[in-house]
Tab-separated table of C-alpha atoms in Angstrom:
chain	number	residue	atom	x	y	z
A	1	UNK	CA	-1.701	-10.961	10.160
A	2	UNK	CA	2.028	-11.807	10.794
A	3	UNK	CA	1.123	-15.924	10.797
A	4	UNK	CA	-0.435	-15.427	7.545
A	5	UNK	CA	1.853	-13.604	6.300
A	6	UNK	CA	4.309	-16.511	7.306
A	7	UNK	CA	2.131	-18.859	5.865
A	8	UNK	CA	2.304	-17.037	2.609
A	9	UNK	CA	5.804	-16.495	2.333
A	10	UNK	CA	7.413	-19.117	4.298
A	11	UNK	CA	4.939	-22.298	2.694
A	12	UNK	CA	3.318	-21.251	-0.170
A	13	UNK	CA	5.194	-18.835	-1.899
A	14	UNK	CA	8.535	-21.426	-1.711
A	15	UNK	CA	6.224	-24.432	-3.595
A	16	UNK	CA	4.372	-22.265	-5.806
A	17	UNK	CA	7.741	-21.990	-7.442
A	18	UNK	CA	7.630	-25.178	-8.312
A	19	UNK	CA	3.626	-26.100	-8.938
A	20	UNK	CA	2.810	-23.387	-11.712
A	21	UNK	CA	-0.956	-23.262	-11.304
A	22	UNK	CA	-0.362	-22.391	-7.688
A	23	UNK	CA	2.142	-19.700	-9.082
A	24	UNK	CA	-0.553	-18.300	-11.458
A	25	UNK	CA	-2.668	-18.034	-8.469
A	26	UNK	CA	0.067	-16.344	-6.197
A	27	UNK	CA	0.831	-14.167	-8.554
A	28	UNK	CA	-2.449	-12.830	-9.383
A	29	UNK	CA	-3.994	-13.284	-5.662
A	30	UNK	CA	-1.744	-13.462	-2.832
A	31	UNK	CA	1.016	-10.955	-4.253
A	32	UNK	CA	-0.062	-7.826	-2.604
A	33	UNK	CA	-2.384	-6.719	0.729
A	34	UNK	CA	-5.094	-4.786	-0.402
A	35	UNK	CA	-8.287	-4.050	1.374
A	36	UNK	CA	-10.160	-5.242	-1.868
A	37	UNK	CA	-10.447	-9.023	-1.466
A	38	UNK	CA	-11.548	-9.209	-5.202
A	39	UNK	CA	-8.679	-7.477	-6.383
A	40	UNK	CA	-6.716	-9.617	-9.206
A	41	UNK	CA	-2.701	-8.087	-10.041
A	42	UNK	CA	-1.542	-8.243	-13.374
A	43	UNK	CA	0.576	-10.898	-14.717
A	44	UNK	CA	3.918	-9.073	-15.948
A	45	UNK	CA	4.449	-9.379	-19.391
A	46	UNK	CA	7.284	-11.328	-20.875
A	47	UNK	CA	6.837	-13.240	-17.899
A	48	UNK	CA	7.417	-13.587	-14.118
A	49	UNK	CA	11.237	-11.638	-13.381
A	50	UNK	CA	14.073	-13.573	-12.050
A	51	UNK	CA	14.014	-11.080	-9.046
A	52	UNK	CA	10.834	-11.860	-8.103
A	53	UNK	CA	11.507	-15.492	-7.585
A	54	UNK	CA	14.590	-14.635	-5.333
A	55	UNK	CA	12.904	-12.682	-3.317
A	56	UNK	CA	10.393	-14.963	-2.642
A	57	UNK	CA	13.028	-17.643	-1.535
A	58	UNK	CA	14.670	-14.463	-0.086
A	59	UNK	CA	11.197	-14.313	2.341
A	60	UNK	CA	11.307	-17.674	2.586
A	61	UNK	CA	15.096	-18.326	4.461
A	62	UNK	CA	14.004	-15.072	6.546
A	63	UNK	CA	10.955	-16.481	7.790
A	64	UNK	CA	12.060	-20.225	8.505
A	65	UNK	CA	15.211	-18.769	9.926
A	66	UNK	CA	12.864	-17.300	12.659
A	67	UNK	CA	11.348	-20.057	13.244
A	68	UNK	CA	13.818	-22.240	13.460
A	69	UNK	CA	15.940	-19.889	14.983
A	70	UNK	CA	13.447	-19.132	17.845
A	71	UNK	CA	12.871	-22.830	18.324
A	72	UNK	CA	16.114	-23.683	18.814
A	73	UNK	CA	17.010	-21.007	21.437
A	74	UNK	CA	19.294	-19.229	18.496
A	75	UNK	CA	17.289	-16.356	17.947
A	76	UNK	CA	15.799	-14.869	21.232
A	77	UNK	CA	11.873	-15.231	21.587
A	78	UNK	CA	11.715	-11.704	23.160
A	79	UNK	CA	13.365	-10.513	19.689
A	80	UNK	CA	10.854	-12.501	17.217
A	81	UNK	CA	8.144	-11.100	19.424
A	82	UNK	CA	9.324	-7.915	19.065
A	83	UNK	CA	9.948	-8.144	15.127
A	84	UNK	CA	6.420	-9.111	15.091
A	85	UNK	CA	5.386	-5.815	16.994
A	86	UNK	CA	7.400	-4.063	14.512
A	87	UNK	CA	5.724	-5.826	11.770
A	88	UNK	CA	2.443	-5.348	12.693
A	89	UNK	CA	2.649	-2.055	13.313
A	90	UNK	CA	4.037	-1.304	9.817
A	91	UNK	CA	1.063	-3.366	8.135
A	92	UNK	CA	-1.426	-1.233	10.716
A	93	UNK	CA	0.108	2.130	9.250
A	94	UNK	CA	-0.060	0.994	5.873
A	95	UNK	CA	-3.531	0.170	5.779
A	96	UNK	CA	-4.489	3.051	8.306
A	97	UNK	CA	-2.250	4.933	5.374
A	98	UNK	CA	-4.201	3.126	2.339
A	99	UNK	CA	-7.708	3.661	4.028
A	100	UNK	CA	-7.424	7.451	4.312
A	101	UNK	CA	-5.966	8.105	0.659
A	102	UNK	CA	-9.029	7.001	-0.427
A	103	UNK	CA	-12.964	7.917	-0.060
A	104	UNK	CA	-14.616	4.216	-0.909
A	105	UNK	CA	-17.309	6.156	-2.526
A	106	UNK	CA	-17.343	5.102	-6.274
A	107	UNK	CA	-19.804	1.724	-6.767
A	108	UNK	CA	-17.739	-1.144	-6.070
A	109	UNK	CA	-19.575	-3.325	-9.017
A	110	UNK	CA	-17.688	-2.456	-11.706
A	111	UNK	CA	-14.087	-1.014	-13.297
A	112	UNK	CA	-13.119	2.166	-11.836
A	113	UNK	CA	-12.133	4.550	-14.652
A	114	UNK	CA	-9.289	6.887	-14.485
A	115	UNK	CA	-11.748	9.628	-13.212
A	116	UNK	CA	-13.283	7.893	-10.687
A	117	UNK	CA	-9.905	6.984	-8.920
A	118	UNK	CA	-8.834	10.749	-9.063
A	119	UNK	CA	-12.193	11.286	-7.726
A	120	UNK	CA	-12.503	8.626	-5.008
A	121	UNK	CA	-8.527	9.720	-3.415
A	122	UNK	CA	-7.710	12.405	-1.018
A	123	UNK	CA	-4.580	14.921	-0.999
A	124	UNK	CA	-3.859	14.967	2.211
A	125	UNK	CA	-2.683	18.065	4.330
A	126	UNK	CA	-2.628	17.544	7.855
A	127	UNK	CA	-2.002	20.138	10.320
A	128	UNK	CA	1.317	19.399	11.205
A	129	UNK	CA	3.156	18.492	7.475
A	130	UNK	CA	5.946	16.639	9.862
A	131	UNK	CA	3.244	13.896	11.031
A	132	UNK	CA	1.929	13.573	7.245
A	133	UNK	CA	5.454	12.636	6.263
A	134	UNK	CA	6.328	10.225	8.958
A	135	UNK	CA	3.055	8.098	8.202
A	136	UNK	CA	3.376	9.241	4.190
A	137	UNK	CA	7.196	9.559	3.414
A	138	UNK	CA	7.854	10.709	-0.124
A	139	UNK	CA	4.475	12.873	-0.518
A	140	UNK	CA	2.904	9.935	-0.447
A	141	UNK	CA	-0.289	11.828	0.882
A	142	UNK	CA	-0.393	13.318	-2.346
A	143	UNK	CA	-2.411	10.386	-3.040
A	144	UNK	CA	-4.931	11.906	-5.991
A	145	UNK	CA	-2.294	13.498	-7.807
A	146	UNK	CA	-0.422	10.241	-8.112
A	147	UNK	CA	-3.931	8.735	-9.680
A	148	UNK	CA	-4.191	11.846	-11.813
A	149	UNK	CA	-0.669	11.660	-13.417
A	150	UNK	CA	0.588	8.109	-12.329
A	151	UNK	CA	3.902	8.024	-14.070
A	152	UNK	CA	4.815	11.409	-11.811
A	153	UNK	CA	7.457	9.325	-9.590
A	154	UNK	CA	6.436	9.620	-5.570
A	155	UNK	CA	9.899	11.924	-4.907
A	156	UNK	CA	8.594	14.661	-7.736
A	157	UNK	CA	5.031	14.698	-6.129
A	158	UNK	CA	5.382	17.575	-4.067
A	159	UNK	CA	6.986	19.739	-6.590
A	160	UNK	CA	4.280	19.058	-9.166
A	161	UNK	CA	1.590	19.248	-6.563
A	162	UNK	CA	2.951	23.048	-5.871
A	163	UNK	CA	3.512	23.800	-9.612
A	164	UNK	CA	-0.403	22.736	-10.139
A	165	UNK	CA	-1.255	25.075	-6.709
A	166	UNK	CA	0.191	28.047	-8.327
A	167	UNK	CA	-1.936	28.484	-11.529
A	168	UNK	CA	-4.697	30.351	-10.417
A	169	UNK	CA	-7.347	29.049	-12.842
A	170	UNK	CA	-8.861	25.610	-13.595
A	171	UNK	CA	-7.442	24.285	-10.238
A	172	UNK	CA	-10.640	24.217	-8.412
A	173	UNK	CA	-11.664	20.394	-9.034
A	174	UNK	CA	-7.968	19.368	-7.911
A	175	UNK	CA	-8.005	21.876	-5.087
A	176	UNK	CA	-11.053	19.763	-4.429
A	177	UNK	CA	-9.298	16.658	-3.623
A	178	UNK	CA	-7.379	18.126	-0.275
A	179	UNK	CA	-8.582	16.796	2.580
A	180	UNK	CA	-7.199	16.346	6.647
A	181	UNK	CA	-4.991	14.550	8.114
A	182	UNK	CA	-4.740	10.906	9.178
A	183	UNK	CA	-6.871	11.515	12.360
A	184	UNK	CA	-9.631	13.076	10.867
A	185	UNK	CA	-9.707	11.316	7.887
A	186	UNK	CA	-10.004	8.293	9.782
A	187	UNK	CA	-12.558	9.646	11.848
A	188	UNK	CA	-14.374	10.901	9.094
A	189	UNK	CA	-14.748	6.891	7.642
A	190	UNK	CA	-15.693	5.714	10.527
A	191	UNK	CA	-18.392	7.953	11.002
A	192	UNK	CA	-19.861	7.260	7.412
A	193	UNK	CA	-19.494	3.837	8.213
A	194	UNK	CA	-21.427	3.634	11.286
């Protein structure tokens, strides 16, 4: 996954700024990993930010200085290798992470409504809260409220997820929602997928 991620924002990203079709298509294909290969971003209105296209030159000097870098003896191959461990690992957890917020169980044939995401993502508890938030930092586990009430920024999750907790009626469909830990959530889809 590191090579294509290269690919992406070493080759294609750099000329897409400057072919706009191939923009479009960056843009709306190739600017996010998500386990839905169908999925389509939206374009952002008023059109595409300044920022945006510095970072993606940003990417760019940061990836051909690697490779140029580790071609030339400059940068240390044991280093690259090892930023490449790093990286990998990071895009493991955050799948691993993205997997196990949700439950894959609405149909996936047609627009998911603001129910069904609520109702196809987990609030995750763990056992030990100190493992949740080094794989979920900023109650990120908290993955169904953030569908419920998506403006709630990921820092005020926890506080809102307690404030809901405390009302002792109508709570039962969220309380609904919790579910284990990263283990046994993973284990859990893997067994309904085998």
């Amino acid at each position: 996954l590191p090579f294509i991620a290269a690919l992406r924002l070493g080759v294609i990203g750099p000329v897409s700024l400057i072919i706009p079709p191939l923009r479009r298509y960056v843009l709306l294909r190739m600017a996010t990993v998500s386990a839905n290969t169908k999925f389509v971003s939206a374009l952002p209105k008023g059109g595409e930010p300044l920022t945006w296209k510095l970072e993606e030159l940003a990417c760019a000097l940061l990836i051909w200085t690697l490779i140029i870098g580790g071609w030339s003896g400059w940068i240390p191959l044991s280093a690259i290798g090892l930023w490449l461990l790093i990286t990998s690992l990071g895009i493991t957890l955050n799948n691993a992470q993205a997997i196990v917020l949700h439950k894959f169980e609405c149909p996936g044939d047609r627009k998911m409504s603001l129910d069904d995401q609520v109702r196809d993502s987990n609030n995750l508890k763990g056992r030990y809260r100190f493992l949740t938030d080094l794989w979920a930092p900023n109650h990120q586990a908290l993955h169904a409220l953030h569908h419920l009430i998506p403006e709630i920024p990921y820092y005020n999750l926890g506080r809102a997820h307690r404030r809901i907790l405390e009302q002792s009626e109508g709570t039962e469909a969220y309380r609904a929602l919790d579910a284990g830990g990263l283990a046994l959530e993973l284990t859990h889809l893997w067994r309904k997928s085998v």
